[in-house]
GROMACS .gro file of C-alpha atoms in nm:
model
  255
    1MET     CA    1   0.085   0.770   1.994
    2ALA     CA    2  -0.039   0.433   2.116
    3SER     CA    3  -0.287   0.446   1.901
    4MET     CA    4  -0.128   0.515   1.578
    5LEU     CA    5   0.194   0.260   1.648
    6ASP     CA    6  -0.011  -0.026   1.724
    7HIS     CA    7  -0.194   0.148   1.360
    8VAL     CA    8   0.084   0.070   1.160
    9ILE     CA    9   0.185  -0.226   1.318
   10ALA     CA   10  -0.103  -0.396   1.203
   11GLN     CA   11  -0.129  -0.249   0.865
   12VAL     CA   12   0.238  -0.335   0.843
   13LEU     CA   13   0.124  -0.737   0.947
   14ALA     CA   14  -0.148  -0.656   0.675
   15VAL     CA   15   0.111  -0.632   0.390
   16GLN     CA   16   0.282  -0.928   0.552
   17VAL     CA   17   0.015  -1.221   0.468
   18ARG     CA   18  -0.064  -1.025   0.178
   19LEU     CA   19   0.282  -1.050   0.024
   20LEU     CA   20   0.359  -1.452   0.121
   21ALA     CA   21  -0.027  -1.515  -0.049
   22CYS     CA   22   0.111  -1.312  -0.357
   23ARG     CA   23   0.488  -1.551  -0.289
   24GLU     CA   24   0.312  -1.849  -0.337
   25ARG     CA   25   0.087  -1.767  -0.617
   26LEU     CA   26   0.324  -1.668  -0.815
   27ALA     CA   27   0.527  -1.955  -0.684
   28ALA     CA   28   0.253  -2.236  -0.854
   29ASP     CA   29   0.146  -1.930  -1.091
   30VAL     CA   30  -0.224  -1.993  -0.988
   31ASP     CA   31  -0.357  -1.639  -1.165
   32SER     CA   32  -0.313  -1.354  -1.381
   33GLU     CA   33  -0.331  -1.082  -1.100
   34ALA     CA   34  -0.044  -1.181  -0.833
   35LEU     CA   35   0.230  -0.970  -0.967
   36HIS     CA   36   0.014  -0.683  -0.963
   37ASP     CA   37  -0.144  -0.767  -0.661
   38LEU     CA   38   0.186  -0.794  -0.529
   39ARG     CA   39   0.333  -0.398  -0.601
   40ILE     CA   40  -0.002  -0.327  -0.467
   41SER     CA   41   0.093  -0.482  -0.136
   42LEU     CA   42   0.415  -0.277  -0.210
   43ARG     CA   43   0.277   0.051  -0.257
   44ARG     CA   44   0.040   0.019   0.100
   45LEU     CA   45   0.394  -0.042   0.260
   46ARG     CA   46   0.586   0.219   0.120
   47SER     CA   47   0.357   0.477   0.177
   48LEU     CA   48   0.316   0.354   0.576
   49LEU     CA   49   0.701   0.423   0.567
   50ARG     CA   50   0.712   0.716   0.396
   51PRO     CA   51   0.691   0.923   0.720
   52LEU     CA   52   0.841   0.720   0.943
   53ARG     CA   53   1.213   0.811   0.766
   54GLY     CA   54   1.440   0.829   1.104
   55LEU     CA   55   1.329   0.533   1.241
   56PRO     CA   56   1.471   0.215   1.353
   57GLY     CA   57   1.452  -0.051   1.092
   58VAL     CA   58   1.257   0.171   0.819
   59GLU     CA   59   1.528   0.312   0.623
   60GLN     CA   60   1.676  -0.084   0.556
   61LEU     CA   61   1.327  -0.183   0.471
   62GLU     CA   62   1.238   0.115   0.228
   63ASP     CA   63   1.556  -0.013   0.048
   64ALA     CA   64   1.425  -0.388   0.065
   65ALA     CA   65   1.062  -0.228  -0.085
   66LYS     CA   66   1.249  -0.045  -0.326
   67ALA     CA   67   1.468  -0.296  -0.502
   68LEU     CA   68   1.175  -0.569  -0.519
   69GLY     CA   69   0.955  -0.222  -0.723
   70THR     CA   70   1.308  -0.207  -0.932
   71LEU     CA   71   1.291  -0.538  -1.012
   72THR     CA   72   0.889  -0.553  -1.107
   73THR     CA   73   0.848  -0.305  -1.264
   74PRO     CA   74   0.942  -0.417  -1.630
   75LEU     CA   75   0.737  -0.725  -1.604
   76ARG     CA   76   0.458  -0.529  -1.475
   77ASP     CA   77   0.476  -0.278  -1.746
   78ARG     CA   78   0.487  -0.599  -2.012
   79GLU     CA   79   0.212  -0.771  -1.822
   80VAL     CA   80   0.046  -0.402  -1.877
   81LEU     CA   81   0.141  -0.319  -2.270
   82ALA     CA   82   0.032  -0.740  -2.333
   83ALA     CA   83  -0.315  -0.712  -2.108
   84HIS     CA   84  -0.389  -0.402  -2.370
   85LEU     CA   85  -0.246  -0.551  -2.735
   86ILE     CA   86  -0.495  -0.873  -2.660
   87GLY     CA   87  -0.794  -0.618  -2.562
   88GLN     CA   88  -0.741  -0.424  -2.864
   89GLY     CA   89  -0.702  -0.794  -3.053
   90HIS     CA   90  -0.386  -0.820  -3.174
   91GLU     CA   91  -0.355  -1.128  -3.004
   92GLN     CA   92  -0.011  -1.293  -3.159
   93VAL     CA   93   0.187  -0.981  -3.032
   94GLY     CA   94   0.035  -0.968  -2.666
   95ARG     CA   95   0.104  -1.381  -2.632
   96GLN     CA   96   0.443  -1.344  -2.755
   97ARG     CA   97   0.454  -1.022  -2.453
   98LEU     CA   98   0.369  -1.341  -2.162
   99GLN     CA   99   0.553  -1.599  -2.288
  100GLY     CA  100   0.750  -1.733  -2.007
  101ARG     CA  101   0.510  -1.593  -1.747
  102ALA     CA  102   0.556  -1.894  -1.487
  103LYS     CA  103   0.926  -1.876  -1.496
  104THR     CA  104   0.970  -1.509  -1.505
  105PHE     CA  105   0.660  -1.572  -1.154
  106ALA     CA  106   0.860  -1.803  -1.000
  107SER     CA  107   1.195  -1.572  -1.074
  108VAL     CA  108   0.985  -1.286  -0.844
  109ALA     CA  109   0.863  -1.542  -0.611
  110ALA     CA  110   1.202  -1.721  -0.576
  111SER     CA  111   1.457  -1.327  -0.577
  112ARG     CA  112   1.695  -1.243  -0.287
  113GLN     CA  113   1.459  -0.903  -0.342
  114LEU     CA  114   1.160  -1.040  -0.207
  115THR     CA  115   1.313  -1.266   0.041
  116ARG     CA  116   1.489  -0.963   0.192
  117VAL     CA  117   1.110  -0.792   0.209
  118LEU     CA  118   0.971  -1.049   0.432
  119ALA     CA  119   1.310  -1.108   0.654
  120ILE     CA  120   1.318  -0.795   0.737
  121ILE     CA  121   0.891  -0.695   0.781
  122ASP     CA  122   0.901  -1.007   1.074
  123ASN     CA  123   1.115  -0.845   1.262
  124PHE     CA  124   0.991  -0.441   1.236
  125PRO     CA  125   0.701  -0.452   1.437
  126LEU     CA  126   0.936  -0.572   1.706
  127PHE     CA  127   1.187  -0.217   1.608
  128LEU     CA  128   0.868  -0.045   1.656
  129ARG     CA  129   0.791  -0.182   2.009
  130VAL     CA  130   1.181  -0.112   2.109
  131SER     CA  131   1.185   0.243   1.987
  132ALA     CA  132   0.793   0.308   2.134
  133ARG     CA  133   1.001   0.213   2.510
  134GLU     CA  134   1.316   0.420   2.392
  135GLY     CA  135   1.065   0.711   2.363
  136LEU     CA  136   1.150   0.778   2.056
  137VAL     CA  137   0.773   0.769   1.926
  138ASP     CA  138   0.615   0.995   2.124
  139ASP     CA  139   0.400   1.236   1.920
  140LEU     CA  140   0.419   0.959   1.641
  141GLY     CA  141   0.082   1.094   1.534
  142LYS     CA  142   0.196   1.435   1.510
  143ARG     CA  143   0.548   1.352   1.370
  144ILE     CA  144   0.353   1.147   1.034
  145ASP     CA  145   0.065   1.421   1.014
  146LYS     CA  146   0.341   1.718   0.957
  147ARG     CA  147   0.536   1.490   0.699
  148LEU     CA  148   0.184   1.353   0.508
  149ARG     CA  149   0.045   1.797   0.532
  150LYS     CA  150   0.497   1.841   0.378
  151GLN     CA  151   0.349   1.600   0.112
  152TRP     CA  152   0.053   1.743   0.061
  153ARG     CA  153   0.217   2.141   0.043
  154LYS     CA  154   0.453   1.977  -0.251
  155LEU     CA  155   0.205   1.861  -0.470
  156GLU     CA  156   0.030   2.182  -0.460
  157LYS     CA  157   0.336   2.406  -0.594
  158ALA     CA  158   0.394   2.075  -0.877
  159LEU     CA  159   0.012   2.202  -0.995
  160ALA     CA  160   0.028   2.552  -0.999
  161ASP     CA  161   0.369   2.550  -1.150
  162PRO     CA  162   0.288   2.628  -1.582
  163ALA     CA  163   0.627   2.427  -1.689
  164HIS     CA  164   0.460   2.150  -1.466
  165ASP     CA  165   0.657   1.754  -1.516
  166ARG     CA  166   0.362   1.518  -1.549
  167HIS     CA  167   0.609   1.304  -1.443
  168ARG     CA  168   0.688   1.428  -1.121
  169LEU     CA  169   0.265   1.533  -1.104
  170ARG     CA  170   0.223   1.150  -1.145
  171LEU     CA  171   0.388   1.058  -0.861
  172LEU     CA  172   0.341   1.383  -0.595
  173ILE     CA  173  -0.064   1.288  -0.630
  174LYS     CA  174   0.010   0.896  -0.568
  175ARG     CA  175   0.216   0.961  -0.287
  176ALA     CA  176  -0.091   1.217  -0.142
  177ARG     CA  177  -0.355   0.963  -0.264
  178TYR     CA  178  -0.214   0.678  -0.036
  179GLY     CA  179  -0.047   0.853   0.199
  180ASP     CA  180  -0.422   0.964   0.286
  181GLU     CA  181  -0.465   0.562   0.209
  182ALA     CA  182  -0.245   0.474   0.478
  183TYR     CA  183  -0.378   0.711   0.751
  184PRO     CA  184  -0.747   0.773   0.713
  185GLN     CA  185  -0.743   0.880   1.082
  186LEU     CA  186  -0.598   1.151   0.976
  187ARG     CA  187  -0.856   1.324   0.698
  188HIS     CA  188  -0.551   1.501   0.474
  189ALA     CA  189  -0.870   1.424   0.169
  190GLY     CA  190  -1.265   1.302   0.136
  191LYS     CA  191  -1.382   1.068  -0.045
  192LYS     CA  192  -1.444   1.362  -0.322
  193LEU     CA  193  -1.020   1.459  -0.352
  194GLN     CA  194  -0.925   1.111  -0.331
  195ARG     CA  195  -1.166   1.010  -0.644
  196LEU     CA  196  -0.987   1.347  -0.779
  197LEU     CA  197  -0.647   1.160  -0.731
  198LYS     CA  198  -0.744   0.846  -0.822
  199ARG     CA  199  -0.897   1.029  -1.164
  200ALA     CA  200  -0.578   1.233  -1.211
  201GLN     CA  201  -0.318   0.915  -1.141
  202GLY     CA  202  -0.583   0.696  -1.406
  203ASP     CA  203  -0.545   1.001  -1.677
  204LEU     CA  204  -0.135   1.037  -1.614
  205GLY     CA  205  -0.108   0.659  -1.596
  206ASP     CA  206  -0.252   0.663  -1.973
  207TRP     CA  207   0.019   0.895  -2.056
  208HIS     CA  208   0.271   0.740  -1.869
  209ASP     CA  209   0.199   0.406  -2.088
  210ARG     CA  210   0.216   0.534  -2.467
  211VAL     CA  211   0.443   0.765  -2.341
  212GLN     CA  212   0.693   0.395  -2.212
  213TRP     CA  213   0.536   0.216  -2.526
  214LEU     CA  214   0.650   0.443  -2.827
  215LEU     CA  215   0.996   0.431  -2.638
  216LEU     CA  216   1.019   0.058  -2.656
  217VAL     CA  217   0.884   0.044  -3.077
  218ARG     CA  218   1.276   0.184  -3.097
  219GLU     CA  219   1.394  -0.165  -3.009
  220HIS     CA  220   1.091  -0.350  -3.102
  221ALA     CA  221   1.014  -0.394  -3.449
  222ASP     CA  222   0.663  -0.515  -3.404
  223LEU     CA  223   0.508  -0.310  -3.218
  224ALA     CA  224   0.582  -0.075  -3.497
  225PRO     CA  225   0.226  -0.097  -3.637
  226PHE     CA  226   0.106   0.055  -3.329
  227LYS     CA  227   0.282   0.334  -3.335
  228ALA     CA  228   0.052   0.598  -3.537
  229ALA     CA  229  -0.187   0.523  -3.317
  230TRP     CA  230   0.010   0.551  -2.988
  231GLU     CA  231   0.090   0.864  -3.055
  232CYS     CA  232  -0.238   0.988  -3.080
  233GLU     CA  233  -0.352   0.849  -2.797
  234LEU     CA  234  -0.049   1.046  -2.627
  235HIS     CA  235  -0.141   1.383  -2.726
  236GLU     CA  236  -0.564   1.310  -2.604
  237ALA     CA  237  -0.448   1.156  -2.251
  238GLU     CA  238  -0.200   1.458  -2.286
  239GLY     CA  239  -0.523   1.663  -2.258
  240LYS     CA  240  -0.782   1.494  -2.074
  241ALA     CA  241  -0.459   1.426  -1.770
  242ASP     CA  242  -0.420   1.842  -1.816
  243ILE     CA  243  -0.880   1.974  -1.747
  244THR     CA  244  -0.859   1.621  -1.424
  245LEU     CA  245  -0.491   1.851  -1.289
  246GLN     CA  246  -0.672   2.172  -1.356
  247ALA     CA  247  -0.994   2.032  -1.142
  248LEU     CA  248  -0.744   1.906  -0.874
  249GLN     CA  249  -0.557   2.191  -0.813
  250ALA     CA  250  -0.942   2.382  -0.800
  251ALA     CA  251  -1.000   2.147  -0.495
  252LEU     CA  252  -0.653   2.143  -0.329
  253ALA     CA  253  -0.700   2.522  -0.331
  254ARG     CA  254  -1.048   2.476  -0.152
  255ARG     CA  255  -0.911   2.230   0.074
   0.00000   0.00000   0.00000
């Protein structure tokens, strides 16, 4: 129990350091990856917390992290679209979506959502230590292992459903992959399976991007010229993702 508790606390402190660094980078607008790195740190935190539900402080920190994710998702989506457009040579349309970036970054750095996450995370290791003294984290490793196994079963069941929802599959794949990264000592996925999870997530991510961009076409006239290409890319992404998902299902059956 002690070693697992120490692992959790060490990971929380590491996330705290990264979030603080991201806040400063966002406030100063020193690089274009600050928002992305903030979201990666947030993802690691949420993956670490999910199997700990029921312990003091976990629900509050999860809620705060979710709120920060909700705030930053559309901002990151806009960055991804802008990068794609610029990469395809559509400089003006892409740059328009990056206008006001410094102000946007500064607003995230000063947001109540990020402030709340940092305030709760600052006291979270103390919550865990108190929980340990009160016997609330006995068999912590077994508790986490059980909950991660449940996540894998949900993924396996969803993959076996012929009418599976790609949006839900993408979420379940992310949870399985990041949960394994958060608790590598439990060895739920080897390197080959991790690579397959990453590929499936990437393929579904490409599909998801096109879905989102096609929705934006309805509201933004300057994106209309890209509709036909995105519809074609959406179809290609669906086919590519389906092949990868079949491979993932087979790999999980051999697990």
